[in-house]
Short mmCIF file of C-alpha atoms in Angstrom, two decimals:
data_model
loop_
_atom_site.label_atom_id
_atom_site.label_comp_id
_atom_site.label_asym_id
_atom_site.label_seq_id
_atom_site.Cartn_x
_atom_site.Cartn_y
_atom_site.Cartn_z
CA MET L 1 -14.70 13.03 23.34
CA LYS L 2 -14.37 14.21 19.60
CA LYS L 3 -18.17 14.75 18.59
CA GLN L 4 -19.98 12.59 16.81
CA ALA L 5 -19.99 12.50 12.75
CA VAL L 6 -21.70 9.63 10.86
CA ILE L 7 -21.81 7.69 7.94
CA ALA L 8 -25.12 8.22 6.55
CA GLY L 9 -24.92 6.49 3.09
CA VAL L 10 -23.21 4.32 1.19
CA GLY L 11 -23.12 3.69 -2.81
CA GLU L 12 -20.65 1.75 -5.54
CA SER L 13 -20.95 1.48 -9.31
CA SER L 14 -20.63 -1.96 -10.71
CA TYR L 15 -16.83 -2.99 -10.24
CA HIS L 16 -15.32 -4.26 -13.21
CA VAL L 17 -11.58 -6.50 -15.00
CA ARG L 18 -9.53 -3.89 -15.85
CA GLY L 19 -11.01 -1.90 -19.17
CA ARG L 20 -13.80 -3.43 -18.84
CA SER L 21 -16.11 -0.73 -17.55
CA PRO L 22 -18.71 0.55 -19.87
CA ASP L 23 -17.57 3.88 -17.93
CA SER L 24 -15.13 6.39 -17.68
CA GLU L 25 -13.82 6.62 -13.99
CA PHE L 26 -15.08 10.05 -13.69
CA GLN L 27 -18.49 8.14 -14.58
CA LEU L 28 -17.85 6.28 -11.86
CA ALA L 29 -17.24 8.55 -9.49
CA CYS L 30 -20.26 10.15 -10.34
CA THR L 31 -22.15 6.87 -10.13
CA ALA L 32 -20.79 5.97 -7.24
CA ILE L 33 -21.27 9.50 -5.38
CA ARG L 34 -24.83 9.43 -6.63
CA ASN L 35 -26.18 6.15 -5.38
CA ALA L 36 -24.36 6.92 -1.53
CA ALA L 37 -26.48 10.01 -1.48
CA GLU L 38 -29.77 8.08 -2.51
CA ASP L 39 -29.00 5.58 0.39
CA ALA L 40 -28.68 8.59 2.35
CA GLY L 41 -31.93 10.08 1.41
CA ILE L 42 -30.12 13.22 0.66
CA ALA L 43 -30.05 15.46 -2.11
CA LEU L 44 -26.76 16.04 -4.98
CA ALA L 45 -27.34 19.53 -4.01
CA ASP L 46 -26.75 19.52 -0.63
CA ILE L 47 -23.63 17.52 -0.45
CA ASP L 48 -20.77 20.46 0.38
CA GLY L 49 -17.65 18.91 0.33
CA PHE L 50 -15.23 16.14 -1.28
CA VAL L 51 -12.76 13.82 0.06
CA SER L 52 -10.37 11.70 -1.96
CA TYR L 53 -6.90 10.44 -2.08
CA ASN L 54 -4.04 10.01 -4.49
CA ASP L 55 -6.85 10.86 -7.11
CA GLN L 56 -5.20 13.93 -9.71
CA ARG L 57 -8.01 12.87 -12.19
CA ASN L 58 -11.74 13.44 -10.21
CA ASP L 59 -11.64 16.75 -9.19
CA PRO L 60 -14.31 18.89 -6.80
CA LEU L 61 -14.74 21.64 -9.70
CA ARG L 62 -15.59 19.24 -12.13
CA LEU L 63 -17.22 16.93 -9.90
CA ALA L 64 -19.59 20.01 -8.68
CA ARG L 65 -20.47 20.87 -11.78
CA ALA L 66 -21.46 17.30 -12.82
CA LEU L 67 -23.39 16.99 -9.75
CA GLY L 68 -25.35 20.24 -9.13
CA ILE L 69 -23.65 21.10 -6.17
CA ARG L 70 -24.76 24.60 -5.35
CA ASP L 71 -22.19 25.26 -2.27
CA LEU L 72 -18.89 23.21 -2.61
CA ARG L 73 -17.09 24.64 1.56
CA TRP L 74 -14.67 21.38 1.83
CA ALA L 75 -12.62 19.83 -0.97
CA VAL L 76 -9.01 18.11 0.80
CA GLN L 77 -6.95 15.09 -0.67
CA SER L 78 -4.43 12.84 1.58
CA TRP L 79 -0.96 13.29 0.78
CA ALA L 80 1.37 10.68 0.17
CA GLY L 81 1.18 6.90 -1.21
CA GLY L 82 -2.35 5.70 -2.06
CA GLY L 83 -4.97 2.56 -0.56
CA ASN L 84 -2.97 3.54 2.82
CA ASN L 85 -4.81 7.22 2.71
CA ALA L 86 -8.62 5.37 2.38
CA ALA L 87 -9.21 5.67 5.97
CA HIS L 88 -8.11 8.88 6.36
CA ALA L 89 -10.32 10.29 3.56
CA VAL L 90 -12.67 9.53 6.24
CA GLN L 91 -11.34 11.27 8.80
CA MET L 92 -11.08 14.02 6.88
CA ALA L 93 -14.87 14.24 6.17
CA ASP L 94 -15.15 13.16 9.45
CA ALA L 95 -13.15 16.16 10.73
CA ALA L 96 -14.99 18.58 8.81
CA VAL L 97 -18.24 17.47 9.48
CA CYS L 98 -17.00 17.49 13.31
CA ALA L 99 -15.72 21.38 13.02
CA GLY L 100 -19.10 22.57 11.22
CA TYR L 101 -16.92 23.46 7.74
CA ALA L 102 -18.86 21.46 6.13
CA GLU L 103 -22.09 19.19 6.34
CA ASN L 104 -22.62 16.43 3.98
CA VAL L 105 -19.32 15.39 2.65
CA VAL L 106 -18.47 12.40 0.27
CA ALA L 107 -15.40 10.59 0.78
CA PHE L 108 -14.75 8.60 -2.44
CA ARG L 109 -12.60 6.74 -4.04
CA ALA L 110 -12.71 6.02 -8.42
CA LEU L 111 -9.76 3.94 -10.28
CA ALA L 112 -10.20 3.26 -14.15
CA GLN L 113 -6.60 1.47 -14.26
CA GLY L 114 -8.06 0.25 -17.95
CA GLN L 115 -8.39 3.62 -19.19
CA PHE L 116 -5.68 4.95 -17.24
CA GLY L 117 -2.01 3.94 -16.21
CA ARG L 118 -2.21 0.61 -13.63
CA PHE L 119 -0.30 0.99 -10.25
CA GLY L 120 1.43 -2.50 -11.08
CA GLN L 121 3.15 -1.43 -14.32
CA SER L 122 6.25 0.85 -14.06
CA ARG L 123 6.48 4.12 -14.62
CA GLY L 124 8.18 5.46 -17.18
CA GLY L 125 10.67 4.06 -19.52
CA GLY L 126 12.42 6.79 -20.26
CA ARG L 127 16.24 5.49 -20.53
CA THR L 128 16.57 7.57 -16.69
CA MET L 129 14.73 7.94 -13.49
CA ASP L 130 15.02 10.14 -11.13
CA GLY L 131 14.70 11.76 -7.08
CA ASP L 132 13.34 8.13 -4.92
CA MET L 133 12.97 6.24 -8.11
CA ALA L 134 16.74 6.36 -8.71
CA TRP L 135 17.81 4.15 -6.29
CA LYS L 136 15.69 1.98 -6.73
CA ALA L 137 14.33 1.24 -10.83
CA PRO L 138 18.01 0.76 -11.86
CA TYR L 139 18.08 -2.68 -10.39
CA GLY L 140 14.58 -3.23 -11.39
CA LEU L 141 13.26 -2.30 -8.04
CA LEU L 142 9.94 -0.99 -9.54
CA SER L 143 6.49 -1.67 -8.56
CA PRO L 144 4.68 -1.97 -5.23
CA ALA L 145 4.06 -6.14 -5.32
CA GLN L 146 8.50 -6.20 -4.90
CA GLU L 147 8.73 -3.72 -2.32
CA CYS L 148 6.09 -5.24 -0.82
CA ALA L 149 7.67 -8.83 -0.93
CA LEU L 150 11.18 -7.67 0.39
CA HIS L 151 9.52 -6.67 3.98
CA THR L 152 7.38 -9.59 3.40
CA ALA L 153 10.47 -11.74 3.14
CA ARG L 154 11.88 -10.16 5.82
CA PHE L 155 8.98 -10.64 8.00
CA MET L 156 8.71 -14.20 7.31
CA HIS L 157 12.56 -15.12 7.80
CA ASP L 158 12.47 -13.59 10.92
CA HIS L 159 9.61 -14.51 12.52
CA GLY L 160 9.23 -18.43 10.99
CA ILE L 161 6.23 -18.17 9.12
CA SER L 162 5.47 -20.44 6.24
CA GLN L 163 4.00 -19.89 2.51
CA GLU L 164 0.73 -20.91 3.96
CA ALA L 165 -0.31 -18.25 6.34
CA LEU L 166 -0.14 -15.82 2.65
CA CYS L 167 -2.14 -18.34 0.94
CA ASP L 168 -4.52 -18.08 3.82
CA ILE L 169 -5.16 -14.73 3.09
CA SER L 170 -5.92 -15.03 0.26
CA LEU L 171 -8.50 -17.73 0.43
CA ALA L 172 -10.26 -15.73 3.29
CA CYS L 173 -10.54 -13.12 0.17
CA TYR L 174 -12.13 -15.19 -2.10
CA ALA L 175 -13.97 -17.21 0.29
CA ASN L 176 -16.56 -14.49 1.19
CA ALA L 177 -16.24 -13.29 -2.30
CA GLN L 178 -18.28 -16.21 -3.20
CA ARG L 179 -20.97 -14.48 -1.18
CA ASN L 180 -21.33 -11.07 -3.26
CA PRO L 181 -22.56 -10.84 -6.33
CA ARG L 182 -20.54 -7.60 -6.19
CA ALA L 183 -17.54 -9.33 -6.31
CA VAL L 184 -15.26 -9.38 -9.66
CA ARG L 185 -14.52 -12.35 -7.97
CA TYR L 186 -18.01 -14.08 -7.78
CA GLY L 187 -18.28 -17.41 -9.08
CA GLN L 188 -14.13 -17.95 -9.44
CA PRO L 189 -13.48 -20.06 -5.97
CA LEU L 190 -9.92 -20.18 -4.82
CA ASP L 191 -8.26 -23.80 -3.37
CA ARG L 192 -5.23 -24.09 -1.58
CA GLU L 193 -4.04 -25.86 -4.73
CA LYS L 194 -4.73 -23.31 -7.30
CA TYR L 195 -2.79 -21.18 -5.10
CA HIS L 196 0.59 -22.82 -4.89
CA ALA L 197 0.03 -24.35 -8.41
CA SER L 198 0.09 -20.60 -9.33
CA ARG L 199 2.59 -18.63 -10.78
CA TRP L 200 5.25 -16.83 -8.78
CA ILE L 201 4.55 -12.71 -9.72
CA VAL L 202 7.82 -11.73 -7.01
CA GLU L 203 8.89 -14.42 -4.27
CA PRO L 204 7.05 -15.02 -1.54
CA PHE L 205 3.78 -13.56 -3.45
CA HIS L 206 1.75 -15.92 -6.01
CA LEU L 207 -0.37 -14.62 -8.33
CA TYR L 208 -3.72 -15.04 -6.15
CA ASP L 209 -1.00 -13.22 -3.11
CA CYS L 210 -1.91 -10.09 -5.83
CA CYS L 211 -4.94 -7.97 -5.87
CA PRO L 212 -5.99 -8.24 -9.37
CA GLU L 213 -6.20 -4.46 -11.02
CA ASN L 214 -10.39 -3.16 -11.78
CA ASP L 215 -12.44 0.05 -12.75
CA GLY L 216 -14.74 1.11 -10.10
CA ALA L 217 -15.65 3.61 -7.53
CA SER L 218 -17.31 3.91 -4.04
CA ALA L 219 -18.04 6.66 -1.63
CA VAL L 220 -20.00 7.69 1.33
CA VAL L 221 -21.62 10.33 2.75
CA VAL L 222 -20.15 11.63 6.12
CA THR L 223 -22.87 13.82 8.07
CA THR L 224 -23.30 14.96 11.72
CA ALA L 225 -25.26 12.32 13.95
CA GLU L 226 -27.89 15.09 14.32
CA ARG L 227 -28.39 15.12 10.94
CA ALA L 228 -28.21 11.24 10.54
CA ARG L 229 -31.31 10.90 12.61
CA ASP L 230 -33.46 12.81 9.74
CA LEU L 231 -32.34 10.97 6.89
CA LYS L 232 -33.70 7.57 5.75
CA SER L 233 -30.46 5.24 6.23
CA LYS L 234 -28.97 3.26 9.21
CA PRO L 235 -26.23 5.63 9.94
CA ALA L 236 -22.83 3.57 11.25
CA ALA L 237 -20.84 5.94 13.77
CA ILE L 238 -17.13 7.45 13.25
CA LEU L 239 -15.77 6.18 16.66
CA ALA L 240 -12.33 6.64 15.52
CA CYS L 241 -10.16 7.72 12.90
CA ALA L 242 -6.13 7.69 13.02
CA GLN L 243 -3.32 8.03 10.28
CA GLY L 244 0.09 7.77 11.53
CA LEU L 245 3.69 7.50 10.35
CA GLY L 246 6.99 7.02 12.15
CA PRO L 247 9.25 6.50 14.04
CA MET L 248 9.30 4.09 10.89
CA TYR L 249 9.62 6.19 7.89
CA GLY L 250 10.91 6.40 4.36
CA SER L 251 11.33 8.15 1.11
CA SER L 252 8.08 7.07 -1.10
CA ALA L 253 6.78 4.66 2.01
CA PHE L 254 9.53 2.73 1.18
CA GLN L 255 12.96 3.23 3.24
CA PRO L 256 14.96 -0.20 3.43
CA ARG L 257 16.58 0.31 7.16
CA TRP L 258 12.62 -0.36 8.42
CA ILE L 259 12.85 -3.86 6.03
CA GLY L 260 10.15 -5.78 7.74
CA ARG L 261 8.13 -3.48 8.57
CA MET L 262 4.38 -1.76 7.76
CA TYR L 263 4.96 1.60 10.16
CA TYR L 264 1.09 1.21 11.50
CA ASP L 265 2.22 0.97 15.32
CA ASN L 266 1.02 4.00 15.68
CA VAL L 267 -1.55 4.14 13.55
CA GLY L 268 -3.33 1.08 15.93
CA ARG L 269 -1.72 2.83 19.04
CA SER L 270 -3.90 6.23 18.10
CA LEU L 271 -7.34 4.06 16.93
CA TRP L 272 -7.39 2.36 20.22
CA GLU L 273 -6.81 5.41 22.72
CA ARG L 274 -9.67 7.80 21.10
CA ALA L 275 -12.04 5.15 20.94
CA GLY L 276 -11.49 3.93 24.67
CA VAL L 277 -11.62 0.69 23.12
CA GLY L 278 -8.46 -2.66 22.05
CA PRO L 279 -8.53 -4.88 19.13
CA ASP L 280 -9.97 -8.19 21.08
CA ASP L 281 -13.75 -5.57 21.07
CA VAL L 282 -13.05 -5.30 17.13
CA ASP L 283 -15.87 -7.84 15.94
CA VAL L 284 -15.19 -6.94 11.89
CA ALA L 285 -12.59 -6.13 10.40
CA GLN L 286 -11.43 -4.64 7.15
CA PHE L 287 -7.70 -4.93 6.16
CA TYR L 288 -6.50 -3.94 2.70
CA GLU L 289 -4.70 -6.01 0.90
CA ASN L 290 -2.67 -4.84 -2.46
CA PHE L 291 -0.60 -8.10 -1.47
CA THR L 292 -1.02 -10.85 1.19
CA GLY L 293 1.33 -10.34 3.03
CA PRO L 294 1.11 -6.59 4.70
CA VAL L 295 -1.46 -7.96 5.83
CA LEU L 296 0.13 -10.35 8.30
CA ILE L 297 2.46 -7.93 9.55
CA SER L 298 -0.57 -5.10 10.16
CA LEU L 299 -2.40 -7.91 12.18
CA CYS L 300 0.86 -7.84 14.60
CA GLU L 301 0.80 -4.51 14.69
CA MET L 302 -2.47 -3.35 15.14
CA GLY L 303 -2.31 -5.59 18.06
CA PHE L 304 -4.47 -8.26 17.05
CA CYS L 305 -1.33 -10.44 17.48
CA LYS L 306 2.00 -11.17 18.09
CA PRO L 307 4.53 -12.23 14.38
CA ASP L 308 5.23 -15.64 16.31
CA GLU L 309 1.58 -15.93 16.17
CA VAL L 310 0.35 -14.71 13.68
CA GLU L 311 0.18 -18.16 11.42
CA ALA L 312 -1.85 -19.73 13.63
CA PHE L 313 -3.95 -16.82 13.91
CA VAL L 314 -4.81 -16.79 10.54
CA ALA L 315 -4.87 -20.60 9.92
CA ASN L 316 -7.29 -23.01 9.55
CA GLY L 317 -10.16 -20.90 7.64
CA ALA L 318 -10.46 -18.16 10.98
CA LEU L 319 -10.81 -15.47 8.31
CA GLU L 320 -13.21 -17.06 6.38
CA GLY L 321 -17.58 -16.44 6.38
CA PRO L 322 -19.57 -14.94 8.79
CA ASP L 323 -18.53 -17.16 11.59
CA ALA L 324 -15.18 -17.08 11.67
CA ARG L 325 -12.86 -16.92 14.31
CA PHE L 326 -11.85 -13.42 12.94
CA PRO L 327 -14.36 -12.14 10.63
CA PHE L 328 -12.23 -10.72 7.63
CA ASN L 329 -12.61 -8.75 4.52
CA THR L 330 -16.66 -10.43 4.48
CA SER L 331 -17.05 -8.27 0.74
CA GLY L 332 -14.07 -10.09 -0.32
CA GLY L 333 -11.85 -6.81 -0.30
CA ASN L 334 -9.56 -5.39 -2.49
CA ILE L 335 -8.57 -9.21 -3.80
CA GLY L 336 -11.95 -10.62 -3.90
CA GLU L 337 -14.42 -7.99 -4.72
CA ALA L 338 -12.90 -5.39 -6.48
CA TYR L 339 -9.13 -3.37 -5.84
CA ILE L 340 -10.80 0.53 -5.85
CA HIS L 341 -7.89 1.62 -4.09
CA GLY L 342 -8.60 0.30 -0.64
CA PHE L 343 -11.98 2.32 -0.31
CA GLU L 344 -14.56 -0.74 -1.45
CA LEU L 345 -13.39 -1.54 2.81
CA VAL L 346 -15.17 1.92 4.70
CA VAL L 347 -18.23 0.90 2.62
CA GLU L 348 -18.06 -2.85 3.56
CA ALA L 349 -17.11 -1.58 6.93
CA ALA L 350 -20.30 0.37 7.09
CA ARG L 351 -22.85 -2.40 5.79
CA GLN L 352 -21.26 -4.69 8.08
CA ILE L 353 -23.15 -2.23 11.46
CA ARG L 354 -26.19 -1.74 9.42
CA GLY L 355 -26.86 -5.48 8.96
CA GLU L 356 -26.29 -5.27 5.40
CA SER L 357 -22.99 -7.35 4.07
CA THR L 358 -23.21 -10.03 2.21
CA CYS L 359 -21.38 -11.44 4.74
CA GLN L 360 -23.15 -10.10 7.58
CA ILE L 361 -21.91 -10.98 11.21
CA ALA L 362 -24.12 -11.29 14.28
CA ASP L 363 -24.38 -8.41 16.41
CA ALA L 364 -21.43 -5.97 14.60
CA GLU L 365 -20.88 -3.88 17.01
CA LEU L 366 -17.83 -2.60 16.24
CA SER L 367 -16.01 -2.77 12.74
CA LEU L 368 -12.42 -1.93 11.55
CA VAL L 369 -11.02 -0.75 8.73
CA VAL L 370 -6.94 -1.10 8.35
CA SER L 371 -6.30 1.08 4.76
CA GLY L 372 -3.27 0.45 2.61
CA PRO L 373 -0.29 -1.90 4.57
CA GLY L 374 2.63 -1.54 2.67
CA TYR L 375 2.69 2.17 2.20
CA ALA L 376 2.93 5.06 4.50
CA PRO L 377 1.34 6.93 6.35
CA GLY L 378 -1.21 4.73 7.11
CA SER L 379 -4.42 4.87 8.31
CA ALA L 380 -7.31 3.63 9.96
CA LEU L 381 -11.14 3.49 10.73
CA LEU L 382 -13.12 2.07 13.14
CA LEU L 383 -16.89 1.96 12.68
CA ALA L 384 -20.06 1.66 15.84
CA LYS L 385 -23.03 1.81 16.32
CA THR L 386 -25.11 4.75 17.03
CA MET Q 1 26.73 -7.27 -21.53
CA THR Q 2 28.10 -4.88 -18.63
CA ARG Q 3 24.48 -4.51 -16.88
CA HIS Q 4 23.29 -7.67 -15.25
CA LEU Q 5 19.67 -6.20 -16.20
CA GLY Q 6 20.24 -5.53 -19.27
CA ASP Q 7 22.53 -2.93 -21.21
CA ASP Q 8 19.68 -0.97 -22.89
CA TRP Q 9 17.89 -0.99 -18.43
CA VAL Q 10 17.05 1.87 -16.89
CA LEU Q 11 19.87 4.76 -15.68
CA PRO Q 12 20.12 6.59 -12.24
CA GLU Q 13 19.09 10.71 -13.04
CA LEU Q 14 22.45 11.95 -11.26
CA SER Q 15 21.97 14.67 -9.11
CA ASP Q 16 24.14 16.03 -6.35
CA LEU Q 17 22.82 13.64 -4.03
CA ASN Q 18 23.17 10.10 -6.04
CA ARG Q 19 26.25 11.42 -7.96
CA PRO Q 20 29.15 9.90 -5.36
CA PHE Q 21 27.61 6.56 -4.91
CA PHE Q 22 27.14 6.42 -8.84
CA THR Q 23 30.13 7.47 -9.73
CA SER Q 24 32.97 6.79 -7.00
CA GLY Q 25 33.71 3.49 -7.40
CA GLN Q 26 33.14 3.24 -3.85
CA VAL Q 27 29.42 1.92 -1.36
CA GLN Q 28 29.65 6.39 -0.41
CA VAL Q 29 27.04 6.47 2.08
CA GLN Q 30 25.77 10.61 2.89
CA VAL Q 31 27.06 11.70 6.68
CA CYS Q 32 25.85 14.84 8.94
CA ASP Q 33 29.34 17.04 9.16
CA ASP Q 34 28.05 18.58 12.31
CA CYS Q 35 26.57 15.24 14.44
CA GLY Q 36 27.87 12.02 12.33
CA VAL Q 37 24.76 10.44 11.81
CA LEU Q 38 24.65 8.36 8.62
CA GLN Q 39 21.65 8.33 6.14
CA GLN Q 40 20.56 6.72 3.13
CA PRO Q 41 19.13 7.73 0.82
CA PRO Q 42 20.81 10.78 1.28
CA ASP Q 43 18.49 14.66 1.47
CA GLU Q 44 19.43 17.96 1.08
CA ILE Q 45 18.59 18.07 5.15
CA CYS Q 46 20.12 15.69 8.39
CA GLY Q 47 17.28 14.26 9.45
CA SER Q 48 19.03 13.83 13.22
CA CYS Q 49 20.30 17.38 13.79
CA GLN Q 50 18.50 19.38 10.77
CA SER Q 51 22.00 20.85 10.03
CA THR Q 52 22.30 21.35 6.05
CA LYS Q 53 26.36 20.54 6.42
CA LEU Q 54 26.64 16.99 4.59
CA SER Q 55 29.21 15.06 3.25
CA PHE Q 56 29.38 11.74 2.32
CA ARG Q 57 31.91 9.41 2.89
CA ALA Q 58 33.36 6.06 1.77
CA THR Q 59 32.41 2.64 3.39
CA SER Q 60 34.05 -0.46 2.68
CA GLY Q 61 31.27 -1.71 0.68
CA GLU Q 62 30.92 -5.79 2.71
CA GLY Q 63 27.97 -6.22 4.49
CA SER Q 64 24.80 -8.74 5.03
CA ILE Q 65 21.73 -9.65 2.90
CA GLU Q 66 18.41 -8.19 5.37
CA SER Q 67 16.18 -9.12 2.42
CA VAL Q 68 15.19 -10.77 -0.85
CA ALA Q 69 13.07 -10.34 -3.50
CA VAL Q 70 12.92 -12.64 -6.69
CA VAL Q 71 11.07 -11.02 -9.34
CA HIS Q 72 9.78 -13.02 -11.82
CA GLN Q 73 6.56 -11.22 -13.67
CA ALA Q 74 8.62 -7.94 -15.66
CA VAL Q 75 6.62 -5.16 -14.74
CA HIS Q 76 8.61 -3.93 -17.66
CA PRO Q 77 8.96 -4.75 -21.29
CA ALA Q 78 13.15 -4.27 -21.42
CA LEU Q 79 13.35 -6.63 -18.33
CA LYS Q 80 11.65 -9.31 -19.44
CA ASP Q 81 14.40 -11.33 -20.53
CA ALA Q 82 16.06 -10.68 -16.93
CA CYS Q 83 13.37 -12.34 -15.04
CA PRO Q 84 13.99 -14.12 -12.66
CA TYR Q 85 16.11 -11.62 -10.84
CA ALA Q 86 17.08 -11.07 -7.12
CA VAL Q 87 16.81 -7.16 -5.69
CA VAL Q 88 18.10 -7.15 -2.10
CA VAL Q 89 18.70 -5.15 0.68
CA VAL Q 90 22.02 -5.11 2.02
CA SER Q 91 22.83 -3.78 5.42
CA LEU Q 92 26.64 -2.42 5.40
CA ASP Q 93 28.99 -3.36 8.12
CA ASP Q 94 30.62 -0.35 8.71
CA ALA Q 95 27.62 2.28 8.12
CA PRO Q 96 25.44 1.45 11.11
CA GLY Q 97 21.59 1.54 10.48
CA VAL Q 98 22.15 2.17 6.81
CA SER Q 99 21.30 -0.11 4.45
CA VAL Q 100 21.04 -0.06 -0.04
CA ILE Q 101 19.26 -1.63 -2.79
CA GLY Q 102 20.94 -3.92 -5.35
CA ASN Q 103 21.03 -7.18 -7.14
CA VAL Q 104 23.34 -10.52 -6.70
CA LEU Q 105 24.92 -10.58 -9.80
CA ASN Q 106 27.01 -14.60 -9.08
CA ARG Q 107 24.37 -16.52 -7.76
CA ASP Q 108 21.41 -18.16 -9.20
CA PRO Q 109 18.46 -16.02 -7.91
CA GLY Q 110 16.60 -19.15 -5.72
CA GLU Q 111 20.60 -19.05 -4.14
CA VAL Q 112 19.97 -15.62 -2.33
CA ALA Q 113 19.13 -16.11 0.96
CA ILE Q 114 18.76 -13.21 4.31
CA GLY Q 115 22.15 -13.58 5.91
CA GLN Q 116 24.73 -13.81 3.43
CA ARG Q 117 27.83 -11.72 3.18
CA VAL Q 118 27.76 -10.00 0.23
CA ARG Q 119 30.56 -7.63 -1.20
CA ALA Q 120 30.46 -5.07 -3.65
CA CYS Q 121 31.34 -5.28 -6.70
CA PHE Q 122 30.15 -2.50 -9.98
CA GLU Q 123 28.99 -2.53 -13.63
CA THR Q 124 30.92 0.12 -15.59
CA CYS Q 125 28.85 1.96 -18.28
CA PRO Q 126 28.35 5.68 -19.47
CA SER Q 127 25.62 7.84 -18.14
CA ALA Q 128 22.52 8.78 -20.11
CA ASP Q 129 23.92 11.49 -21.73
CA GLY Q 130 27.22 10.34 -22.41
CA GLU Q 131 29.35 12.93 -20.13
CA GLU Q 132 30.12 11.17 -17.26
CA THR Q 133 31.05 7.45 -16.37
CA LEU Q 134 28.82 5.29 -13.56
CA LYS Q 135 29.92 2.63 -11.18
CA ILE Q 136 26.75 1.13 -10.25
CA PRO Q 137 27.01 -0.39 -7.18
CA GLN Q 138 26.14 -4.21 -7.23
CA TRP Q 139 26.97 -7.46 -4.66
CA GLU Q 140 28.01 -10.93 -4.89
CA VAL Q 141 27.63 -13.10 -2.37
CA VAL Q 142 31.19 -14.15 -0.46
#
């Protein structure tokens, strides 16, 4: 049994449509971290660790100076991919705290796609591309949406899944975002007709199958259960984390051999084994949806249903609202709340345990985050009431 | 126009690992000289036995479409006129476990479907530095 660390504080900046943030990405990061520390009731100077993922810009030296950190003892980042490592960032904070390497570790992600590059757009623009991109770019295979579309198209073909199942994921995110004033899509409801009428980005993805590009930051403070008893906010216990890859693996996460998969089998297996619970025990789940299709695949790979059951699993509003049959992406997720590379899902999962969601389910005992279906290695996080 | 996505579109930067695929006029895949396993994309080590003795083997260039994504929104301005276009994953008949990426040249994107039989064809053009001739594998539904 692992030692128990907890998420003792959560925080975020305001969330913005891409390019509309009045603050720089680094300022957004600092705001989210300050809010998380204040929520936990710890002084900024007492933060002694930083964890992020896929972040080359908001480095710990700059953060330590900006936030007045006295004694930094843990500064790490996850390898590979993108939003797939949001839960793993918490795992590395958990590992540091449980091992005693640091006491108050902040896991966070800041993203200003207005100030910096857009993930959905092609990198480069030179005459040639090398490495993994040399196999893809000459054929116009350039973006995460296109790669996830290839996986989703095969999954739909193999299991007789219709466009309606993809639509149901998007509708749930939009419906839940209508309850959340922080959400970028708050006040902008979506219905089935509007979904189907929206333009194709890359078949089988309509516009509304794709998360938007946003500016914002979110953060959590991880510390020991003992220390959290003296802090002001209600902690969420880190029951288990998992990161995983294989045997389905890929160069740059996309491997044509393993088409139709999301590489989450062993993430689920590790998570349930470590937590001593199974999918049926989960009360509320946040699934990373860069695009809707990967959610369907990862629902199956995490063990919630079989591929030939997944269309029924998500149909008829089964994912919408606090009384949903399967409470899902209750803040609106990447699609409805904001695309903070999936870290906003970690914040929401903790809020569910604390009873503070804008789409609060009754008696949330176990709260799941599945980070970044679409890229590998995948990761997941299971929070529990202390 | 000799290239499906436009003659000015991105070319592969040639390397020892991809030169056989992009210049031979055959669909070549990497083979391990020690254990015989095929792998694609090629790498500097065999993923099955960790040998570094690797070479390339020509395939028949015949296969099946494993998946298709029809791209409507250009993610690069230079692809605007090429949209919509179909990106396919093709499994090769005589290279079990290996798939390659390409476009289908002889069908409208909406007519490309999983399971269709395809045969390789090649787009011939100079490499970016003008030093070599590229023969970029592409696909036709048969």
